[in-house]
XYZ file of N, CA and C in Angstrom:
675
model
N 109.824 62.981 107.093
C 110.568 64.234 107.035
C 112.051 63.913 106.895
N 112.735 64.512 105.928
C 114.145 64.186 105.721
C 115.012 64.746 106.844
N 116.229 64.286 106.901
C 117.153 64.756 107.942
C 118.040 65.852 107.385
N 118.478 66.724 108.279
C 119.544 67.668 107.945
C 120.852 66.889 107.979
N 121.791 67.297 107.119
C 123.082 66.619 107.108
C 124.199 67.645 107.218
N 125.411 67.164 107.341
C 126.594 68.024 107.289
C 126.742 68.941 108.487
N 127.274 70.121 108.223
C 127.610 71.064 109.291
C 126.393 71.479 110.111
N 125.271 71.677 109.426
C 124.075 72.079 110.169
C 123.587 70.971 111.101
N 123.765 69.728 110.711
C 123.393 68.620 111.604
C 124.175 68.707 112.906
N 125.475 68.946 112.808
C 126.292 69.058 114.020
C 125.860 70.247 114.854
N 125.613 71.382 114.206
C 125.280 72.610 114.928
C 123.919 72.522 115.618
N 122.984 71.825 114.998
C 121.612 71.781 115.513
C 121.280 70.463 116.206
N 122.278 69.597 116.347
C 122.023 68.287 116.940
C 121.287 68.359 118.284
N 121.623 69.306 119.188
C 120.899 69.355 120.469
C 119.391 69.530 120.307
N 118.968 70.195 119.227
C 117.535 70.431 119.038
C 116.770 69.142 118.793
N 117.409 68.200 118.094
C 116.706 66.967 117.727
C 116.392 66.109 118.954
N 117.070 66.370 120.053
C 116.817 65.627 121.287
C 115.780 66.301 122.180
N 115.304 67.469 121.787
C 114.361 68.226 122.622
C 112.941 67.674 122.466
N 112.150 67.685 123.549
C 110.762 67.222 123.440
C 109.947 67.963 122.384
N 110.182 69.274 122.231
C 109.395 70.025 121.243
C 109.643 69.486 119.843
N 110.890 69.046 119.552
C 111.193 68.588 118.201
C 110.527 67.233 117.936
N 110.488 66.392 118.951
C 109.787 65.109 118.795
C 108.313 65.346 118.483
N 107.703 66.310 119.177
C 106.299 66.634 118.926
C 106.122 67.259 117.541
N 107.054 68.122 117.159
C 107.009 68.744 115.832
C 107.109 67.688 114.742
N 108.050 66.777 114.903
C 108.259 65.727 113.901
C 106.971 64.904 113.730
N 106.399 64.520 114.838
C 105.161 63.718 114.800
C 104.038 64.495 114.103
N 103.911 65.771 114.443
C 102.871 66.613 113.854
C 103.068 66.759 112.344
N 104.308 66.983 111.915
C 104.569 67.200 110.495
C 104.309 65.921 109.694
N 104.731 64.785 110.215
C 104.460 63.515 109.521
C 102.952 63.330 109.344
N 102.194 63.631 110.390
C 100.731 63.498 110.326
C 100.134 64.486 109.319
N 100.653 65.715 109.304
C 100.145 66.732 108.371
C 100.363 66.298 106.920
N 101.559 65.803 106.605
C 101.822 65.366 105.229
C 100.962 64.160 104.846
N 100.646 63.345 105.827
C 99.811 62.169 105.555
C 98.353 62.562 105.322
N 97.904 63.628 105.982
C 96.487 63.976 106.028
C 96.099 65.096 105.066
N 96.997 66.031 104.825
C 96.698 67.218 104.026
C 97.723 67.368 102.898
N 97.423 68.274 101.979
C 98.449 68.715 101.037
C 99.277 69.782 101.753
N 100.580 69.546 101.829
C 101.475 70.429 102.562
C 102.633 70.825 101.658
N 103.062 72.069 101.795
C 104.200 72.578 101.014
C 105.328 72.991 101.957
N 106.595 72.926 101.508
C 107.051 72.406 100.222
C 106.983 70.875 100.215
N 107.315 70.204 99.107
C 107.452 68.745 99.152
C 108.389 68.358 100.294
N 108.112 67.249 100.951
C 108.829 66.922 102.189
C 110.342 66.856 101.989
N 110.790 66.431 100.823
C 112.241 66.363 100.598
C 112.897 67.729 100.487
N 112.082 68.781 100.343
C 112.608 70.143 100.199
C 112.578 70.950 101.496
N 112.057 70.380 102.578
C 111.851 71.165 103.801
C 113.130 71.867 104.243
N 114.247 71.147 104.210
C 115.506 71.685 104.734
C 116.451 72.173 103.632
N 115.903 72.526 102.467
C 116.760 72.938 101.353
C 117.651 74.127 101.692
N 117.156 75.070 102.488
C 117.983 76.235 102.828
C 119.273 75.780 103.500
N 119.174 74.797 104.388
C 120.350 74.288 105.098
C 121.230 73.449 104.168
N 120.602 72.670 103.298
C 121.374 71.812 102.398
C 122.184 72.635 101.399
N 121.591 73.708 100.882
C 122.237 74.489 99.822
C 123.252 75.496 100.353
N 123.137 75.845 101.640
C 124.030 76.852 102.221
C 124.611 76.317 103.527
N 125.725 75.566 103.462
C 126.334 75.036 104.686
C 126.703 76.164 105.655
N 126.697 75.831 106.932
C 126.919 76.833 107.976
C 128.192 77.642 107.739
N 129.289 76.974 107.399
C 130.567 77.677 107.264
C 130.602 78.604 106.056
N 129.609 78.469 105.150
C 129.594 79.285 103.936
C 128.594 80.429 104.004
N 127.851 80.538 105.119
C 126.838 81.588 105.216
C 127.512 82.957 105.314
N 127.143 83.838 104.372
C 127.605 85.228 104.402
C 126.464 86.189 104.689
N 125.269 85.801 104.230
C 124.090 86.659 104.317
C 122.912 85.792 104.742
N 122.048 86.339 105.592
C 120.832 85.636 106.016
C 119.636 86.506 105.660
N 118.707 85.957 104.888
C 117.418 86.613 104.639
C 116.353 85.777 105.313
N 115.596 86.394 106.199
C 114.563 85.672 106.948
C 113.191 85.919 106.328
N 112.517 84.836 105.978
C 111.133 84.907 105.548
C 110.222 84.416 106.664
N 108.940 84.332 106.356
C 107.974 83.943 107.380
C 107.603 82.470 107.263
N 106.756 82.127 106.285
C 106.467 80.713 106.043
C 106.394 80.496 104.536
N 106.401 79.247 104.081
C 106.502 78.990 102.633
C 105.284 79.508 101.871
N 105.493 79.737 100.576
C 104.356 79.991 99.691
C 103.396 78.809 99.774
N 102.092 79.106 99.686
C 101.110 78.049 99.957
C 100.279 77.655 98.742
N 100.675 78.129 97.560
C 99.976 77.695 96.344
C 100.768 76.607 95.626
N 100.095 75.871 94.767
C 100.686 74.695 94.113
C 101.971 75.049 93.358
N 102.990 74.235 93.582
C 104.202 74.305 92.780
C 105.143 75.446 93.092
N 104.844 76.253 94.104
C 105.680 77.424 94.378
C 106.862 77.088 95.289
N 106.568 76.629 96.504
C 107.588 76.509 97.550
C 108.562 75.371 97.265
N 109.844 75.627 97.521
C 110.841 74.548 97.421
C 111.921 74.690 98.488
N 111.567 75.312 99.609
C 112.452 75.299 100.766
C 113.353 76.502 100.928
N 113.249 77.498 100.042
C 114.021 78.730 100.160
C 113.049 79.905 100.247
N 113.209 80.755 101.230
C 112.271 81.864 101.362
C 112.340 82.775 100.133
N 111.193 83.262 99.723
C 110.982 84.165 98.587
C 111.195 83.502 97.221
N 111.783 82.309 97.152
C 112.107 81.656 95.896
C 110.962 80.766 95.433
N 110.793 80.673 94.113
C 109.848 79.713 93.534
C 110.565 78.913 92.450
N 110.013 77.782 92.119
C 110.598 76.929 91.091
C 110.517 77.609 89.720
N 111.398 77.182 88.829
C 111.374 77.695 87.460
C 110.018 77.379 86.821
N 109.538 78.302 86.024
C 108.259 78.106 85.345
C 107.057 78.545 86.147
N 107.286 78.989 87.382
C 106.202 79.456 88.252
C 106.181 80.984 88.214
N 104.986 81.561 88.205
C 104.882 83.023 88.207
C 105.644 83.608 89.399
N 106.310 84.736 89.177
C 107.084 85.381 90.234
C 106.109 86.048 91.205
N 106.147 85.683 92.496
C 105.209 86.262 93.455
C 105.458 87.763 93.655
N 104.432 88.489 94.104
C 104.533 89.946 94.207
C 105.691 90.446 95.072
N 105.968 89.789 96.194
C 107.076 90.251 97.043
C 108.407 90.126 96.318
N 108.576 89.054 95.556
C 109.826 88.875 94.824
C 109.909 89.846 93.647
N 108.784 90.171 93.040
C 108.770 91.220 92.012
C 109.358 92.510 92.597
N 108.958 92.841 93.831
C 109.455 94.065 94.460
C 110.922 93.949 94.864
N 111.351 92.762 95.277
C 112.780 92.537 95.561
C 113.592 92.776 94.287
N 113.110 92.246 93.174
C 113.812 92.442 91.900
C 113.839 93.925 91.500
N 112.746 94.633 91.777
C 112.713 96.062 91.447
C 113.760 96.827 92.247
N 113.865 96.514 93.539
C 114.873 97.168 94.378
C 116.286 96.789 93.927
N 116.482 95.534 93.539
C 117.779 95.113 93.016
C 118.143 95.880 91.743
N 117.157 96.097 90.899
C 117.386 96.859 89.674
C 117.792 98.296 90.018
N 117.046 98.908 90.933
C 117.312 100.303 91.284
C 118.618 100.457 92.060
N 118.951 99.464 92.872
C 120.120 99.538 93.753
C 121.399 99.121 93.037
N 121.342 98.011 92.310
C 122.555 97.405 91.750
C 122.565 97.329 90.228
N 121.478 97.745 89.595
C 121.426 97.700 88.141
C 121.122 96.341 87.555
N 120.703 95.391 88.368
C 120.365 94.054 87.854
C 119.130 94.135 86.941
N 119.164 93.421 85.827
C 117.939 93.339 85.034
C 116.935 92.441 85.749
N 115.665 92.648 85.463
C 114.607 91.888 86.137
C 114.398 90.585 85.357
N 114.692 89.444 85.990
C 114.660 88.170 85.262
C 113.249 87.637 85.084
N 113.154 86.573 84.304
C 111.846 85.987 83.982
C 111.498 84.814 84.894
N 112.222 84.660 86.009
C 111.934 83.540 86.921
C 112.286 83.960 88.347
N 111.784 83.174 89.299
C 112.018 83.496 90.707
C 112.827 82.453 91.443
N 113.706 81.775 90.711
C 114.480 80.647 91.256
C 115.786 81.179 91.837
N 115.876 81.218 93.171
C 116.966 81.915 93.857
C 118.096 80.993 94.325
N 118.177 79.793 93.761
C 119.225 78.853 94.173
C 120.619 79.468 93.979
N 120.783 80.288 92.953
C 122.090 80.939 92.735
C 122.532 81.711 93.973
N 121.600 82.388 94.631
C 121.957 83.120 95.859
C 122.379 82.148 96.960
N 121.575 81.091 97.136
C 121.855 80.120 98.201
C 123.240 79.513 98.032
N 123.608 79.225 96.791
C 124.895 78.583 96.540
C 126.080 79.532 96.714
N 125.797 80.830 96.844
C 126.857 81.807 97.111
C 126.963 82.166 98.587
N 126.129 81.558 99.429
C 126.210 81.842 100.856
C 125.088 82.680 101.405
N 123.989 82.809 100.652
C 122.813 83.529 101.150
C 121.831 82.507 101.708
N 121.708 82.457 103.028
C 120.777 81.519 103.672
C 119.374 82.097 103.579
N 118.520 81.446 102.805
C 117.152 81.915 102.552
C 116.213 81.133 103.468
N 116.090 81.605 104.692
C 115.474 80.819 105.769
C 114.105 81.356 106.157
N 113.079 80.554 105.948
C 111.784 80.854 106.549
C 111.828 80.486 108.032
N 111.104 81.249 108.863
C 111.083 80.926 110.293
C 110.105 79.792 110.590
N 109.172 79.524 109.668
C 108.303 78.337 109.705
C 108.553 77.608 108.390
N 108.818 76.316 108.450
C 109.346 75.623 107.266
C 108.302 74.852 106.456
N 107.065 74.789 106.925
C 106.012 74.087 106.179
C 104.706 74.864 106.287
N 103.755 74.523 105.420
C 102.449 75.185 105.424
C 101.443 74.271 104.725
N 100.196 74.279 105.201
C 99.130 73.585 104.466
C 98.810 74.357 103.194
N 98.433 73.613 102.158
C 98.065 74.249 100.896
C 96.979 75.293 101.120
N 97.210 76.479 100.573
C 96.226 77.566 100.536
C 95.820 78.060 101.926
N 96.664 77.807 102.931
C 96.367 78.286 104.299
C 97.625 78.912 104.895
N 97.835 80.183 104.594
C 99.026 80.874 105.087
C 99.105 80.781 106.604
N 100.313 80.586 107.100
C 100.609 80.550 108.546
C 99.931 79.386 109.274
N 99.476 78.371 108.530
C 98.761 77.260 109.168
C 99.670 76.399 110.045
N 100.984 76.477 109.875
C 101.905 75.720 110.730
C 102.671 76.623 111.702
N 102.157 77.813 111.895
C 102.761 78.698 112.898
C 102.452 78.138 114.285
N 103.445 78.176 115.170
C 103.221 77.816 116.568
C 103.269 76.331 116.878
N 103.710 75.485 115.915
C 103.769 74.043 116.205
C 105.194 73.594 116.544
N 106.137 74.539 116.536
C 107.500 74.186 116.934
C 108.594 74.641 115.993
N 108.221 74.986 114.753
C 109.265 75.400 113.805
C 110.029 76.625 114.281
N 109.321 77.564 114.926
C 109.998 78.794 115.354
C 111.104 78.494 116.349
N 110.889 77.537 117.234
C 111.949 77.177 118.183
C 113.163 76.629 117.441
N 112.900 75.843 116.418
C 113.990 75.233 115.654
C 114.772 76.293 114.876
N 114.060 77.167 114.177
C 114.769 78.184 113.392
C 115.395 79.241 114.296
N 114.819 79.505 115.464
C 115.494 80.383 116.435
C 116.843 79.792 116.842
N 116.886 78.477 117.003
C 118.158 77.826 117.346
C 119.177 78.048 116.232
N 118.727 77.955 114.974
C 119.632 78.203 113.844
C 120.118 79.646 113.848
N 119.224 80.587 114.161
C 119.613 82.000 114.216
C 120.637 82.225 115.331
N 120.450 81.564 116.455
C 121.425 81.695 117.552
C 122.794 81.145 117.132
N 122.796 80.013 116.431
C 124.047 79.442 115.935
C 124.745 80.439 115.005
N 123.976 81.066 114.130
C 124.553 82.044 113.201
C 125.097 83.253 113.954
N 124.353 83.725 114.943
C 124.809 84.875 115.729
C 126.144 84.591 116.402
N 126.375 83.340 116.785
C 127.598 82.979 117.515
C 128.810 82.784 116.599
N 128.604 82.819 115.284
C 129.726 82.583 114.371
C 130.764 83.706 114.502
N 132.019 83.319 114.566
C 133.107 84.272 114.786
C 133.630 84.824 113.453
N 132.675 85.348 112.658
C 133.040 85.938 111.364
C 131.883 86.834 110.946
N 132.120 87.768 110.031
C 131.058 88.713 109.656
C 129.950 88.047 108.841
N 128.718 88.310 109.225
C 127.537 87.854 108.482
C 126.572 89.037 108.418
N 125.884 89.189 107.296
C 124.857 90.221 107.145
C 123.484 89.583 107.339
N 122.665 90.194 108.174
C 121.284 89.754 108.385
C 120.346 90.799 107.800
N 119.478 90.374 106.875
C 118.491 91.257 106.264
C 117.122 90.926 106.859
N 116.599 91.852 107.638
C 115.337 91.642 108.363
C 114.272 92.527 107.735
N 113.394 91.917 106.965
C 112.363 92.648 106.231
C 111.005 92.365 106.855
N 110.391 93.370 107.422
C 109.070 93.230 108.023
C 109.139 92.847 109.491
N 108.021 93.002 110.185
C 108.010 92.821 111.639
C 108.360 91.419 112.111
N 107.830 90.357 111.483
C 108.202 89.016 111.975
C 109.710 88.786 111.952
N 110.376 89.197 110.869
C 111.831 89.041 110.804
C 112.514 89.943 111.825
N 112.008 91.168 111.971
C 112.630 92.120 112.897
C 112.448 91.710 114.357
N 111.489 90.831 114.618
C 111.316 90.337 115.993
C 112.519 89.505 116.438
N 113.354 89.075 115.488
C 114.561 88.308 115.817
C 115.758 89.219 116.118
N 115.564 90.518 116.000
C 116.686 91.459 116.149
C 117.384 91.305 117.488
N 116.634 91.050 118.552
C 117.229 90.971 119.897
C 118.169 89.780 120.038
N 118.053 88.787 119.147
C 118.923 87.609 119.196
C 120.279 87.882 118.554
N 120.390 88.990 117.829
C 121.579 89.268 117.016
C 122.411 90.347 117.699
N 123.313 89.904 118.571
C 124.090 90.869 119.366
C 125.593 90.733 119.155
N 126.004 90.001 118.116
C 127.424 89.824 117.838
C 127.928 91.047 117.065
N 128.901 91.785 117.611
C 129.348 93.018 116.944
C 130.023 92.792 115.601
N 130.371 91.554 115.277
C 130.988 91.277 113.970
C 129.974 91.346 112.831
N 128.705 91.207 113.165
C 127.672 91.108 112.143
C 127.096 92.480 111.789
N 126.484 92.556 110.610
C 125.727 93.725 110.177
C 124.260 93.330 110.098
N 123.399 94.082 110.768
C 121.961 93.823 110.747
C 121.275 95.004 110.061
N 120.576 94.724 108.965
C 119.858 95.748 108.218
C 118.361 95.452 108.283
N 117.569 96.475 108.552
C 116.124 96.312 108.688
C 115.393 97.191 107.686
N 114.278 96.701 107.177
C 113.431 97.464 106.266
C 112.017 96.897 106.337
N 111.019 97.631 105.859
C 109.684 97.057 105.726
C 109.716 95.835 104.802
N 108.674 95.022 104.892
C 108.577 93.822 104.059
C 108.395 94.234 102.600
N 108.971 93.443 101.648
C 108.806 93.781 100.231
C 107.423 93.506 99.650
N 106.471 93.070 100.464
C 105.128 92.824 99.958
C 104.521 94.119 99.399
N 103.607 94.010 98.433
C 102.962 95.216 97.873
C 102.277 96.068 98.942
N 101.929 95.466 100.066
C 101.262 96.219 101.138
C 102.204 97.178 101.857
N 103.516 96.872 101.819
C 104.434 97.655 102.650
C 105.704 98.120 101.950
N 105.962 97.645 100.735
C 107.242 97.954 100.086
C 107.469 99.454 99.935
N 106.391 100.222 99.721
C 106.542 101.663 99.502
C 106.791 102.421 100.798
N 106.771 101.715 101.933
C 107.035 102.386 103.215
C 108.507 102.380 103.577
N 109.369 101.970 102.649
C 110.801 102.028 102.946
C 111.610 100.833 102.474
N 110.933 99.787 101.958
C 111.737 98.722 101.344
C 112.380 99.256 100.072
N 111.555 99.902 99.228
C 112.145 100.545 98.047
C 113.066 101.662 98.516
N 114.291 101.608 98.034
C 115.273 102.611 98.424
C 116.131 102.232 99.610
N 115.936 101.032 100.182
C 116.726 100.632 101.359
C 118.170 100.308 100.995
N 118.406 99.959 99.728
C 119.758 99.672 99.211
C 120.463 98.555 99.998
N 119.695 97.588 100.466
C 120.277 96.508 101.270
C 121.263 95.657 100.478
N 121.047 95.534 99.185
C 121.901 94.632 98.406
C 123.290 95.230 98.201
N 123.347 96.509 97.852
C 124.653 97.145 97.694
C 125.334 97.332 99.047
N 124.565 97.613 100.082
C 125.152 97.767 101.421
C 125.720 96.437 101.921
N 125.037 95.348 101.608
C 125.554 94.015 101.951
C 126.905 93.780 101.277
N 126.965 94.034 99.991
C 128.206 93.780 99.259
C 129.335 94.697 99.715
N 129.011 95.926 100.060
C 130.035 96.845 100.570
C 130.632 96.307 101.874
N 129.765 95.796 102.751
C 130.210 95.225 104.027
C 131.068 93.981 103.790
N 130.639 93.117 102.873
C 131.412 91.913 102.580
C 132.796 92.281 102.049
N 132.857 93.232 101.137
C 134.154 93.663 100.598
C 135.047 94.232 101.693
N 134.476 95.047 102.560
C 135.252 95.658 103.653
C 135.855 94.600 104.559
N 135.218 93.435 104.606
C 135.693 92.357 105.469
C 136.432 91.274 104.689
N 136.849 91.615 103.469
C 137.672 90.700 102.691
C 136.931 89.517 102.116
N 135.605 89.622 101.976
C 134.789 88.517 101.471
C 134.289 88.827 100.071
N 134.094 87.784 99.298
C 133.571 87.939 97.942
C 132.137 88.451 98.003
N 131.813 89.524 97.276
C 130.428 90.009 97.287
C 129.492 89.015 96.597
N 128.209 89.198 96.809
C 127.196 88.343 96.191
C 126.891 88.854 94.786
N 126.856 87.953 93.824
C 126.345 88.279 92.492
C 124.832 88.096 92.552
N 124.116 89.202 92.692
C 122.670 89.148 92.917
C 121.868 88.879 91.632
N 122.517 88.973 90.484
C 121.771 88.826 89.233
C 121.275 87.403 89.035
N 119.964 87.231 89.033
C 119.348 85.964 88.638
C 119.158 86.014 87.117
N 119.680 85.013 86.417
C 119.625 85.040 84.965
C 118.271 84.551 84.451
N 117.920 85.037 83.260
C 116.740 84.530 82.581
C 116.898 83.042 82.258
N 115.781 82.343 82.256
C 115.777 80.958 81.763
C 114.880 80.898 80.532
N 115.208 80.001 79.612
C 114.412 79.872 78.386
C 113.114 79.138 78.668
């Protein structure tokens, strides 16, 4: 399992000394040795690598990685170029179109968001192939909760987008009055029509960033050939 580096390493260093993390590390190494596990091990911490702590403006919380071949690469809701766009991301793009006028792109590669300060963080960072939630409860939640606490303590405005019940279960950790917390149903086809469509989270995020003197997010993901 690769190491976190840079600002996040300093912020999360206490976690690496905890007994739960030692057990998690051992379990994950064994899982990759024994099963097909996603994302590729070098991509596990991509959300942290692509969005340094001091650059985080927006946090989107996912649940666990996509579990089909070639999809997951360490950013929640994102898939590699050339991979079919998953249904939840199709609905995210639809809301972006309706809210901000973005055209619907031909790919689901969200690195552009990450590089602008959108932390695309799953609360569980690995999964066995074709077994959703198979790594729930082995320690990842404690680790990502620590990251959420670090973000909550930041002395600057951050927007948290909590879509669906698992993400909304973190709401009690977010008590810093500088932050904006927006909640909506999950964008999955099972729940998007219950209030994700029409939530206008993307324009509301940018309005908040502008009000606080921050550069808004360019949400448009461009087509790739």
